[in-house]
PDB file of C-alpha atoms and ligand atoms in Angstrom:
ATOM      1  CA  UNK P 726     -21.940  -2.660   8.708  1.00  0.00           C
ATOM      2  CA  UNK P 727     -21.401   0.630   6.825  1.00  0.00           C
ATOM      3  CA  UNK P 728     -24.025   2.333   5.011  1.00  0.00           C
ATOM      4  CA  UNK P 729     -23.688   4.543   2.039  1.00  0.00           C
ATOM      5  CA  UNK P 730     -24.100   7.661   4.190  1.00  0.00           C
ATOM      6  CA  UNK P 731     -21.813   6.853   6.506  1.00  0.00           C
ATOM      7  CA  UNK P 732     -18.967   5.759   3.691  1.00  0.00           C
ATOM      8  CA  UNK P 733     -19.879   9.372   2.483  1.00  0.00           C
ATOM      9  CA  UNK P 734     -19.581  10.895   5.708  1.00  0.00           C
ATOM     10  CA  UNK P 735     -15.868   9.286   6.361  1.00  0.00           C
ATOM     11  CA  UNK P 736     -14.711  10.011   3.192  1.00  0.00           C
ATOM     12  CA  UNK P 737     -15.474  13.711   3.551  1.00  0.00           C
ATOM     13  CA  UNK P 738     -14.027  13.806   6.398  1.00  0.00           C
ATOM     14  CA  UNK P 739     -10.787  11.801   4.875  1.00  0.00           C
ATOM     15  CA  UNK P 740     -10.790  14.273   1.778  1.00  0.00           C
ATOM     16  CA  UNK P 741     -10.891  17.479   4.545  1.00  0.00           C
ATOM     17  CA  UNK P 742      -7.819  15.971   6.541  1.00  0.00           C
ATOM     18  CA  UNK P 743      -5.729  15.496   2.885  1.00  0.00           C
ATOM     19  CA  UNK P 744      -6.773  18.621   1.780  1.00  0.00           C
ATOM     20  CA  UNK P 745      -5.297  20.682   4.472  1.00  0.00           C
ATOM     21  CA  UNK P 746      -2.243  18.476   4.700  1.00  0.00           C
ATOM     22  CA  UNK P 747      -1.733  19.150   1.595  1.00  0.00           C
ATOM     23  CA  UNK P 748      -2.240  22.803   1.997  1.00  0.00           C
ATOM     24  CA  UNK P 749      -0.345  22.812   4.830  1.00  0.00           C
ATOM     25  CA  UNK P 750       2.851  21.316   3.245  1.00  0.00           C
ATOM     26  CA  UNK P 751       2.339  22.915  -0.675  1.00  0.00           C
ATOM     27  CA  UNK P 752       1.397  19.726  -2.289  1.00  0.00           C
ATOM     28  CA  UNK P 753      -1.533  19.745  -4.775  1.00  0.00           C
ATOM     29  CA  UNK P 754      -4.039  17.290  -3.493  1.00  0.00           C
ATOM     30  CA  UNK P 755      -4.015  15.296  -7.114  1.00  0.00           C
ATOM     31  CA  UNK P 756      -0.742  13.814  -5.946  1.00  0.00           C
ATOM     32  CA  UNK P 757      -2.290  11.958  -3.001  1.00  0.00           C
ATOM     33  CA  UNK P 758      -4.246   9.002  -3.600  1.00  0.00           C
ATOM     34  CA  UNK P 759      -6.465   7.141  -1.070  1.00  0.00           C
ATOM     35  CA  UNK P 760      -6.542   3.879  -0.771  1.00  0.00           C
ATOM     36  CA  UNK P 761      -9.683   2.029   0.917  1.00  0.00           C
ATOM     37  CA  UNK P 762      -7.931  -1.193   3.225  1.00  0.00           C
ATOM     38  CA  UNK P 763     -10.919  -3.590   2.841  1.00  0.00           C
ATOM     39  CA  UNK P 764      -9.138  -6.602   4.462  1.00  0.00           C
ATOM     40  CA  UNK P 765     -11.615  -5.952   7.903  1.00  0.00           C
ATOM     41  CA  UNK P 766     -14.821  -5.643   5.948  1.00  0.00           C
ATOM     42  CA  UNK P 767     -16.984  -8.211   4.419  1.00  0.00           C
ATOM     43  CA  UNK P 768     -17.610  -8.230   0.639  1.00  0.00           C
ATOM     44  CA  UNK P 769     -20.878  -6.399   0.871  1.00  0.00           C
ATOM     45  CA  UNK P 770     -18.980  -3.130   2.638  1.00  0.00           C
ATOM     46  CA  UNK P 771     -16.372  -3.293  -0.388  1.00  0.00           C
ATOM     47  CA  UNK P 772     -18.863  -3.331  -2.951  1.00  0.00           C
ATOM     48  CA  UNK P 773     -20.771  -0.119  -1.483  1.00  0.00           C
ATOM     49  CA  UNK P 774     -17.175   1.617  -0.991  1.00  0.00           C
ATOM     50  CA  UNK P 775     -16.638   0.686  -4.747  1.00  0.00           C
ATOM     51  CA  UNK P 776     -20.027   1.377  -5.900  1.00  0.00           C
ATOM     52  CA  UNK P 777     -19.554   4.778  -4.827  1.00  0.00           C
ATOM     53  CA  UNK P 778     -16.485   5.682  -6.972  1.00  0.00           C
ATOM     54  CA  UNK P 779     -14.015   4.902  -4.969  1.00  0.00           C
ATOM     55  CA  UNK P 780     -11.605   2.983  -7.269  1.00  0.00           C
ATOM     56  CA  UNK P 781      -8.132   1.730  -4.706  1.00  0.00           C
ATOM     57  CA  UNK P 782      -8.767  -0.957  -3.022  1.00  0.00           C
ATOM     58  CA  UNK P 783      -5.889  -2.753  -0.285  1.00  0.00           C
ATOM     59  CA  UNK P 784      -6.161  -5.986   0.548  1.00  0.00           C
ATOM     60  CA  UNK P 785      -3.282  -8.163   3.165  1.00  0.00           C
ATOM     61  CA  UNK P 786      -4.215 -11.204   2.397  1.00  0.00           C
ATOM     62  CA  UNK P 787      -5.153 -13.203  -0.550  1.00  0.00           C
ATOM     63  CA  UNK P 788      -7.603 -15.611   1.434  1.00  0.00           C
ATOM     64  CA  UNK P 789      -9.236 -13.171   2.753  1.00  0.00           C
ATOM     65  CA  UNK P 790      -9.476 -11.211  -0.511  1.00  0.00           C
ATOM     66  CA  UNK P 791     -10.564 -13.727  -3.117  1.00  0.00           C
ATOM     67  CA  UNK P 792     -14.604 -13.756  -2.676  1.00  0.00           C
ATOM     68  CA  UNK P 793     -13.765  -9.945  -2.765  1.00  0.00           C
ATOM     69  CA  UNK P 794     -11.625  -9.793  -5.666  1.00  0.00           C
ATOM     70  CA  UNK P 795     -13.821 -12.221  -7.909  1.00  0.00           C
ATOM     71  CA  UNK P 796     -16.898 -10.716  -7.570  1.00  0.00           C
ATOM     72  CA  UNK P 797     -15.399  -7.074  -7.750  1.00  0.00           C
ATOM     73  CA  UNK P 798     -12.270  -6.838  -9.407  1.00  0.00           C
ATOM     74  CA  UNK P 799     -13.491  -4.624 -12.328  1.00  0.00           C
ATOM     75  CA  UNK P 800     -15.104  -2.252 -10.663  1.00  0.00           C
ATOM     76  CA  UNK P 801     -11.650  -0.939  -9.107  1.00  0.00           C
ATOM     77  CA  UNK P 802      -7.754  -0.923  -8.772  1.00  0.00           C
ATOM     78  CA  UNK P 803      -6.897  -3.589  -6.565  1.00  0.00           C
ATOM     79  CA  UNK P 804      -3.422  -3.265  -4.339  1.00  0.00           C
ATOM     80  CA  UNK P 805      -1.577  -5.899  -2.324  1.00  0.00           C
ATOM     81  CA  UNK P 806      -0.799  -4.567   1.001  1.00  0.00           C
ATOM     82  CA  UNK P 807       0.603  -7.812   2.982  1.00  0.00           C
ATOM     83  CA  UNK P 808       3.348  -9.469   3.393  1.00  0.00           C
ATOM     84  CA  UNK P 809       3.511 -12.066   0.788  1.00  0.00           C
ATOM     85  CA  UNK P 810       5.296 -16.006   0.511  1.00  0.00           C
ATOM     86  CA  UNK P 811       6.814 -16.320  -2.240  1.00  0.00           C
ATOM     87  CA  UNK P 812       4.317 -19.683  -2.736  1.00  0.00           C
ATOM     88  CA  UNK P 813       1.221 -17.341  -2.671  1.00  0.00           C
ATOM     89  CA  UNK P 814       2.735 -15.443  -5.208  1.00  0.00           C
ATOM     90  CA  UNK P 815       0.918 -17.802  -8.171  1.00  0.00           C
ATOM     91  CA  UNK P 816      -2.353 -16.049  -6.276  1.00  0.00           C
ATOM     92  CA  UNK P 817      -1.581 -12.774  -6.751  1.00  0.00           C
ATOM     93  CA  UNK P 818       0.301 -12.089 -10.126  1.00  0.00           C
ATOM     94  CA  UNK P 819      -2.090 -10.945 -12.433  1.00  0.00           C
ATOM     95  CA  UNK P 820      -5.270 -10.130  -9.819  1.00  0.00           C
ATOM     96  CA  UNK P 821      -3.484  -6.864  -7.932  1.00  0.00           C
ATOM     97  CA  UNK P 822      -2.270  -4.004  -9.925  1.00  0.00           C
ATOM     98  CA  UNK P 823       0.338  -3.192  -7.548  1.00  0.00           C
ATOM     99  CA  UNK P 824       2.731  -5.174  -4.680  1.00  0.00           C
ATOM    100  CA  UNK P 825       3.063  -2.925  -1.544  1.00  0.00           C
ATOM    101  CA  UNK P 826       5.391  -5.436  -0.040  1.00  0.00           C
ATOM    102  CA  UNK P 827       8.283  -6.803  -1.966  1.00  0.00           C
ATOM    103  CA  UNK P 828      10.812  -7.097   0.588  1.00  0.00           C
ATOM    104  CA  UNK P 829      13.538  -9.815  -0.064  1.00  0.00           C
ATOM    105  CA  UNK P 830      15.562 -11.038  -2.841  1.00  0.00           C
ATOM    106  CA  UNK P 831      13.474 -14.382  -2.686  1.00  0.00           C
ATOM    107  CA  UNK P 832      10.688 -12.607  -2.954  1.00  0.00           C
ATOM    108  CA  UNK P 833      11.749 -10.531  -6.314  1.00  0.00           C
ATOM    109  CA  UNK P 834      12.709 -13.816  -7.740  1.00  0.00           C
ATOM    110  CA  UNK P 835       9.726 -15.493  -6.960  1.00  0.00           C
ATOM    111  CA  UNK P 836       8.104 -12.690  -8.674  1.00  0.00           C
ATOM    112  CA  UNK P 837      10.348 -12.555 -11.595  1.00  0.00           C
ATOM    113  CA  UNK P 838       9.818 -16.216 -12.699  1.00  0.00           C
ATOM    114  CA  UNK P 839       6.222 -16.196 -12.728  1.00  0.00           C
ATOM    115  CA  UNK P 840       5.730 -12.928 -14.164  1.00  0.00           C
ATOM    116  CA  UNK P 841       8.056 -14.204 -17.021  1.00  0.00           C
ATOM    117  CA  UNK P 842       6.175 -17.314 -17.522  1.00  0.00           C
ATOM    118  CA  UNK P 843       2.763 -15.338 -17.657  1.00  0.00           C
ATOM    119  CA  UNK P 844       4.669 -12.921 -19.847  1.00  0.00           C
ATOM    120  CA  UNK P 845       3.379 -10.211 -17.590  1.00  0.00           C
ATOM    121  CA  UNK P 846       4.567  -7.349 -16.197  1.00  0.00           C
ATOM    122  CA  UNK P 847       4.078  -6.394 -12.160  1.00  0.00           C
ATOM    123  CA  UNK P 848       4.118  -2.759 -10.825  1.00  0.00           C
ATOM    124  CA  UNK P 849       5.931  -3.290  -7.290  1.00  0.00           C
ATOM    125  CA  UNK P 850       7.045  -1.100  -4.005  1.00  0.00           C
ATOM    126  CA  UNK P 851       9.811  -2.344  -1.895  1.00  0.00           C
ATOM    127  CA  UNK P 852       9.155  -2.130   1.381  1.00  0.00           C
ATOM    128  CA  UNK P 853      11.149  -0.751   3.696  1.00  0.00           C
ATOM    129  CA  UNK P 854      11.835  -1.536   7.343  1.00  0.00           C
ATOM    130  CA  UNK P 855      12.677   2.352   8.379  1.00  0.00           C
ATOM    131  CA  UNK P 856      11.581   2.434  11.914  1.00  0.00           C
ATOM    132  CA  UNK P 857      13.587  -1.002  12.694  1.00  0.00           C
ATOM    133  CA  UNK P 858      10.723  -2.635  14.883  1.00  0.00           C
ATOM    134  CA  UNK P 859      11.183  -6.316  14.589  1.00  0.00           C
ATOM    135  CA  UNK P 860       7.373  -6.883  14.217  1.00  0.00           C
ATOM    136  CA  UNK P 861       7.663  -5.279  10.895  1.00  0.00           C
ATOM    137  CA  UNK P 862       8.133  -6.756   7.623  1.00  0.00           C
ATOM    138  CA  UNK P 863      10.702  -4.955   5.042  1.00  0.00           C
ATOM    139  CA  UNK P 864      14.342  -4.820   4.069  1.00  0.00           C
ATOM    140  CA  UNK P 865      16.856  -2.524   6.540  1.00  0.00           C
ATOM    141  CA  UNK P 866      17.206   0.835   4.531  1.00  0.00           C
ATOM    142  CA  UNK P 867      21.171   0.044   4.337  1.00  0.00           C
ATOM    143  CA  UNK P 868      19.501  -3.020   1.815  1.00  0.00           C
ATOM    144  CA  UNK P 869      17.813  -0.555  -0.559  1.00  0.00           C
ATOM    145  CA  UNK P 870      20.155   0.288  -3.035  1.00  0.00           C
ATOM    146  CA  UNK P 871      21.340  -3.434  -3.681  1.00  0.00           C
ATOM    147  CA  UNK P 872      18.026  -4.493  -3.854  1.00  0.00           C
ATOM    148  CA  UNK P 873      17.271  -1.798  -6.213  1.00  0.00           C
ATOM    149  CA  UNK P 874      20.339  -3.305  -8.242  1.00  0.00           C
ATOM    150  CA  UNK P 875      19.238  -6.765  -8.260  1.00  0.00           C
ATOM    151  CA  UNK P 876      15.673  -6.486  -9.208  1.00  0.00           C
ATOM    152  CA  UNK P 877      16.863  -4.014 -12.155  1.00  0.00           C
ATOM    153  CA  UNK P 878      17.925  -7.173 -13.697  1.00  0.00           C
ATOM    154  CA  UNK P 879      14.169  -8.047 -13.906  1.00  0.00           C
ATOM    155  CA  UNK P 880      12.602  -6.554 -16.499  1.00  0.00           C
ATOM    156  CA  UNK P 881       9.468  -8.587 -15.416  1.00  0.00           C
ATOM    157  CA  UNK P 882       9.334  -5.864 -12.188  1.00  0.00           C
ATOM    158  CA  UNK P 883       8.553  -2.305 -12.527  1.00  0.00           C
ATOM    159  CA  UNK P 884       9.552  -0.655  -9.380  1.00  0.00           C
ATOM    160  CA  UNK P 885       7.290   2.040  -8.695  1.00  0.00           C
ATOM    161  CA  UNK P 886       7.584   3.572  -5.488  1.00  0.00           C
ATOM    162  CA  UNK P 887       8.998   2.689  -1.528  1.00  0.00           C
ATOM    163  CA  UNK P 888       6.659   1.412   1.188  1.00  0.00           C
ATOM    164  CA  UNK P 889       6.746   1.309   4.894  1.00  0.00           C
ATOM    165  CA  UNK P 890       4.478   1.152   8.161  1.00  0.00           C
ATOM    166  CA  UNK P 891       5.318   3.299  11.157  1.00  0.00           C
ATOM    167  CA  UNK P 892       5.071   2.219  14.754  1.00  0.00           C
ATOM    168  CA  UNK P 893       1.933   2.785  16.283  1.00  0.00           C
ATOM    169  CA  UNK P 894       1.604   6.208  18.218  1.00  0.00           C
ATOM    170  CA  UNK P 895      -0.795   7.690  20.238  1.00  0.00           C
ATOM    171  CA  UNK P 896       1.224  10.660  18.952  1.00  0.00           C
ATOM    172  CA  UNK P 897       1.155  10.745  15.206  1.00  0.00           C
ATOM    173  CA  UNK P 898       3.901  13.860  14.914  1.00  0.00           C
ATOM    174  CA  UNK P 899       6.354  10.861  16.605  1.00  0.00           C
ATOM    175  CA  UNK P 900       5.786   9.125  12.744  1.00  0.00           C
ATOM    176  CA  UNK P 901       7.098  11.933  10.891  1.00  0.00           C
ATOM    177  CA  UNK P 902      10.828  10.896  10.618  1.00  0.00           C
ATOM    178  CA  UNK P 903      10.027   7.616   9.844  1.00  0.00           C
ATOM    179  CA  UNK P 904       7.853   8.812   6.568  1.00  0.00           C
ATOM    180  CA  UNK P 905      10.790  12.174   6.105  1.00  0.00           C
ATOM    181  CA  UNK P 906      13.125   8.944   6.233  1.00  0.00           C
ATOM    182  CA  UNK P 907      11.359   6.943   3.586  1.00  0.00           C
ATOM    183  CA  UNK P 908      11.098   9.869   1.080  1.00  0.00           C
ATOM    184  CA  UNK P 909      14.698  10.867   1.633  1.00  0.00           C
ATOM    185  CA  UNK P 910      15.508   6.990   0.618  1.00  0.00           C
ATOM    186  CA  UNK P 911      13.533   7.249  -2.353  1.00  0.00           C
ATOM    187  CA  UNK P 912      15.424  10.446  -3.557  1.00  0.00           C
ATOM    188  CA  UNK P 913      18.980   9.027  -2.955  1.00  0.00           C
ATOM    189  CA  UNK P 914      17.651   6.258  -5.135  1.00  0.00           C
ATOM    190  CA  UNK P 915      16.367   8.203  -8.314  1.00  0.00           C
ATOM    191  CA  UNK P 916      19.789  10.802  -7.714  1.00  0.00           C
ATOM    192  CA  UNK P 917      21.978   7.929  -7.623  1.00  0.00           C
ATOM    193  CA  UNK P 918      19.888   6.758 -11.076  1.00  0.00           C
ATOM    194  CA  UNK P 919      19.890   3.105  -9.622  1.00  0.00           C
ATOM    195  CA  UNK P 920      16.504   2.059 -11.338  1.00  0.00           C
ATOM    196  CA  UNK P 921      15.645   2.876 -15.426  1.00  0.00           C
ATOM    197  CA  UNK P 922      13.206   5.312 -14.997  1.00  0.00           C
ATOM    198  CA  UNK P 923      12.906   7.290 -11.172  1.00  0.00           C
ATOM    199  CA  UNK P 924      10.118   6.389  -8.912  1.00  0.00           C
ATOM    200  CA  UNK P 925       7.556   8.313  -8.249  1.00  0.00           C
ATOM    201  CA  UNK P 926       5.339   6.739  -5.430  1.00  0.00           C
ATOM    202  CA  UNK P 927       5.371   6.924  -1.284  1.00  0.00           C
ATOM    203  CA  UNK P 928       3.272   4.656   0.080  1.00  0.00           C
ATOM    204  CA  UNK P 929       2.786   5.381   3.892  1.00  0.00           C
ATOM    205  CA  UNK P 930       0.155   7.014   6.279  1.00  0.00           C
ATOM    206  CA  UNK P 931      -2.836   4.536   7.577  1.00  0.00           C
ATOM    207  CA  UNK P 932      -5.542   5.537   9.439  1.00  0.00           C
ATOM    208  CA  UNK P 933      -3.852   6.752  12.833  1.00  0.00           C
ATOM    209  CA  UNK P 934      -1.167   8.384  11.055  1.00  0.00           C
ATOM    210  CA  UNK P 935      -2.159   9.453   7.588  1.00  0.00           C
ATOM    211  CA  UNK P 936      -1.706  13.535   7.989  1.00  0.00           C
ATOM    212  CA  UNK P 937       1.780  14.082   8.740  1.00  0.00           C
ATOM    213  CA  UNK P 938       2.280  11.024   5.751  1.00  0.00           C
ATOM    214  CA  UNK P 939       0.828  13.468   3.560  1.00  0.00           C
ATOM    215  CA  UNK P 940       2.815  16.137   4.871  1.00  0.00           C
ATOM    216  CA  UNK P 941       5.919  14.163   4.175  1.00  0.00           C
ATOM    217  CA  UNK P 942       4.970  13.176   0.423  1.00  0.00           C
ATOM    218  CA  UNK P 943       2.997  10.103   1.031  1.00  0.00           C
ATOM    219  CA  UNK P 944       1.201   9.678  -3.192  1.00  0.00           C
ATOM    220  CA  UNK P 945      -0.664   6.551  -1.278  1.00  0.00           C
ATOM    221  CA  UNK P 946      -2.278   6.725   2.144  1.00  0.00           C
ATOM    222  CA  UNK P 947      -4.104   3.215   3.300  1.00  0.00           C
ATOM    223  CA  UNK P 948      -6.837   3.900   5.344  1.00  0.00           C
ATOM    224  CA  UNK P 949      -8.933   0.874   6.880  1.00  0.00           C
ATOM    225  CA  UNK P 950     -11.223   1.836   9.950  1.00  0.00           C
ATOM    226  CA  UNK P 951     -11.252   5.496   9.580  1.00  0.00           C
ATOM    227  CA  UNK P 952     -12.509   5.637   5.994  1.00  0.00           C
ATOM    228  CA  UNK P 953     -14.369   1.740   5.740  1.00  0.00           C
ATOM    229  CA  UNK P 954     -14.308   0.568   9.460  1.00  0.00           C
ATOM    230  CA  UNK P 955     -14.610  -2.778  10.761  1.00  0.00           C
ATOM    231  CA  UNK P 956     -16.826  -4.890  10.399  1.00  0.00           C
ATOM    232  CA  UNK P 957     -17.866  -7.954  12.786  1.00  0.00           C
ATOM    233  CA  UNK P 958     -16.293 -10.944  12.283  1.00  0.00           C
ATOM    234  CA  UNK P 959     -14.117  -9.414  10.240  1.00  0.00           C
ATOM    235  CA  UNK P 960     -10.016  -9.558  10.091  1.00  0.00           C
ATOM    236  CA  UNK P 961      -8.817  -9.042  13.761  1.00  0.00           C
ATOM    237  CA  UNK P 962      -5.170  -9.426  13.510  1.00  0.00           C
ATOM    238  CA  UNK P 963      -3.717  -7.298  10.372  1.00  0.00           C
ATOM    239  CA  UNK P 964      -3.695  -3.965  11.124  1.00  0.00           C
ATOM    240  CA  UNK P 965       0.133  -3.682  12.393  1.00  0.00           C
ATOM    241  CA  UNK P 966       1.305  -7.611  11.078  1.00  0.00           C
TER     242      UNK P 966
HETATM  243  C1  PLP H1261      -4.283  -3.004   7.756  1.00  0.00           C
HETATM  244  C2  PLP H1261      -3.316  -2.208   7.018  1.00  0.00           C
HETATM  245  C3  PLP H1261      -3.574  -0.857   6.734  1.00  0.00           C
HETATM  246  C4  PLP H1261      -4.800  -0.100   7.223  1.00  0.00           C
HETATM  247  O1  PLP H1261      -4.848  -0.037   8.614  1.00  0.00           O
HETATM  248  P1  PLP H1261      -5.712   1.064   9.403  1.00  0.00           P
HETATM  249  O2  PLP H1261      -4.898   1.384  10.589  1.00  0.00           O
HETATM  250  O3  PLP H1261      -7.002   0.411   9.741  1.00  0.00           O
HETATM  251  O4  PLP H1261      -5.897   2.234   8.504  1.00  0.00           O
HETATM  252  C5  PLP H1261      -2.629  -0.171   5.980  1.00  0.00           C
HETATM  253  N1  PLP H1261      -1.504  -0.770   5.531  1.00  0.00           N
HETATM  254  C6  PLP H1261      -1.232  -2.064   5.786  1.00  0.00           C
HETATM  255  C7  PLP H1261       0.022  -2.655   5.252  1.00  0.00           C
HETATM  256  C8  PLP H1261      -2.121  -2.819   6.528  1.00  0.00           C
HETATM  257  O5  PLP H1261      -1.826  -4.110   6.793  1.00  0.00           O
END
C-alpha cells in the first residue's frame, strides 16, 4: 500500500514532468490539473492521497467507488472517468462533479431526465473515439458536432470540455496526434459557436502518456499507477476498458 512519503515522492515527480511540459510547450502550469485515478486503490490509499491536499479524484466505476465516495466525498472533487449505462446513471448524478464519458445520444438523455427531475445541473465531457480502436468507448469525431447540437437542447448539461484515451504505446510521442486531434476538435467546436458558452477543458494524458498530453493542451491529465499505484486486490481490468 502507499505511504505518505511515497504519495509525496510520486507526486513530485508528477509535478516535475508537468512542469517542463509545460515549459516545453509555453503553457503556464495553472492550466493543467492532475487528477489522482483511485479506481486500483483501496479506500485507505484514497484517503492518504486526499489527506494530503490533493483535491481530483477519478473513479471508472461506481461499485467500486461508493465505500470511497461515502466516506470521502468532501474532502475532494470527485470525477467520473468510466464508461457509464445509462441505468447507473441514478448512481452518479449528484455524487461526481464532472462526467468524463458522455458518449451517445442515449446517454445525454439519460442524463438530461434525471438531472431535470433532481433539478440539477451536470458538468459533462464528451468523449471522443479519436484514435478509432474498437476497444474504446466514445463517439467517431465525424459525431461531434451533432452531438454538440443535440445536447445544447439540454440545459440540464453543461458541456465542459472533450475527452479521449489513446492507444497504448510503448512509445508515448506515437499519442501525440491523437491528443493534437482532440484539441483541434474542440476548437472547430467553440469557432463554429455550436455550444452557448466555448469549452475550455482537454481531458487526456494517463500515466504512460501524460507529457506529450500536456504538450498538446491536456487542462486534465488522469494518472493512476504512476502518481497512486496499485494496490493488491485492487481493480485489475480498467486501465484501457
Ligand atoms: C484507469 C484510467 C486512467 C488511469 O490509468 P493509468 O494508466 O493507471 O494512469 C485514466 N483514464 C481512464 C478513463 C481510466 O479508465
Amino acid at each position: 500500500m502507499l505511504d505518505r512519503q511515497q504519495f509525496e515522492q510520486q507526486l513530485a515527480q508528477v509535478e516535475a514532468r508537468v512542469t517542463s511540459a509545460c515549459t516545453r510547450s509555453g503553457r503556464s502550469r495553472e492550466e493543467v490539473q492532475v487528477m489522482a485515478v483511485t479506481k486500483y486503490v483501496s479506500l485507505e490509499t484514497t484517503r492518504l492521497v486526499l489527506e494530503q491536499g490533493h483535491a481530483h479524484i477519478g473513479e471508472s466505476r461506481w461499485q467500486d467507488a461508493s465505500q470511497k465516495w461515502e466516506q470521502l466525498h468532501q474532502l475532494g472533487t470527485w470525477h467520473f472517468i468510466g464508461h457509464l449505462q445509462s441505468n447507473k446513471v441514478k448512481d452518479v448524478l449528484g455524487r461526481f462533479d464532472y462526467i468524463h464519458s458522455l458518449d451517445r445520444l442515449s446517454l445525454a438523455k439519460a442524463i438530461h431526465k434525471k438531472a431535470t427531475q433532481d433539478q440539477q445541473r451536470v458538468k459533462c465531457f464528451l468523449q471522443v473515439n479519436v484514435s478509432g480502436e474498437a476497444s474504446k468507448h466514445g463517439m467517431e469525431p465525424e459525431q461531434l458536432i451533432s452531438m454538440a447540437e443535440s445536447v445544447r437542447e439540454m440545459p440540464s448539461i453543461e458541456i465542459v470540455g472533450l475527452m479521449t484515451m489513446a492507444p497504448y504505446t510503448e512509445h508515448p510521442e506515437e499519442t501525440r496526434p491523437v491528443f493534437r486531434a482532440l484539441r483541434q476538435l474542440r476548437d472547430e467546436l467553440n469557432q463554429r459557436s455550436i455550444l452557448p458558452n466555448p469549452v475550455q477543458h482537454l481531458s487526456m494524458g494517463m500515466s504512460n502518456d501524460f507529457d506529450i498530453a500536456v504538450e498538446e493542451g491536456a487542462t486534465f491529465i488522469r494518472l493512476g499507477s504512476v502518481l497512486v499505484g496499485k494496490d493488491e486486490g485492487g481493480e485489475t481490468n480498467g486501465s484501457h476498458e
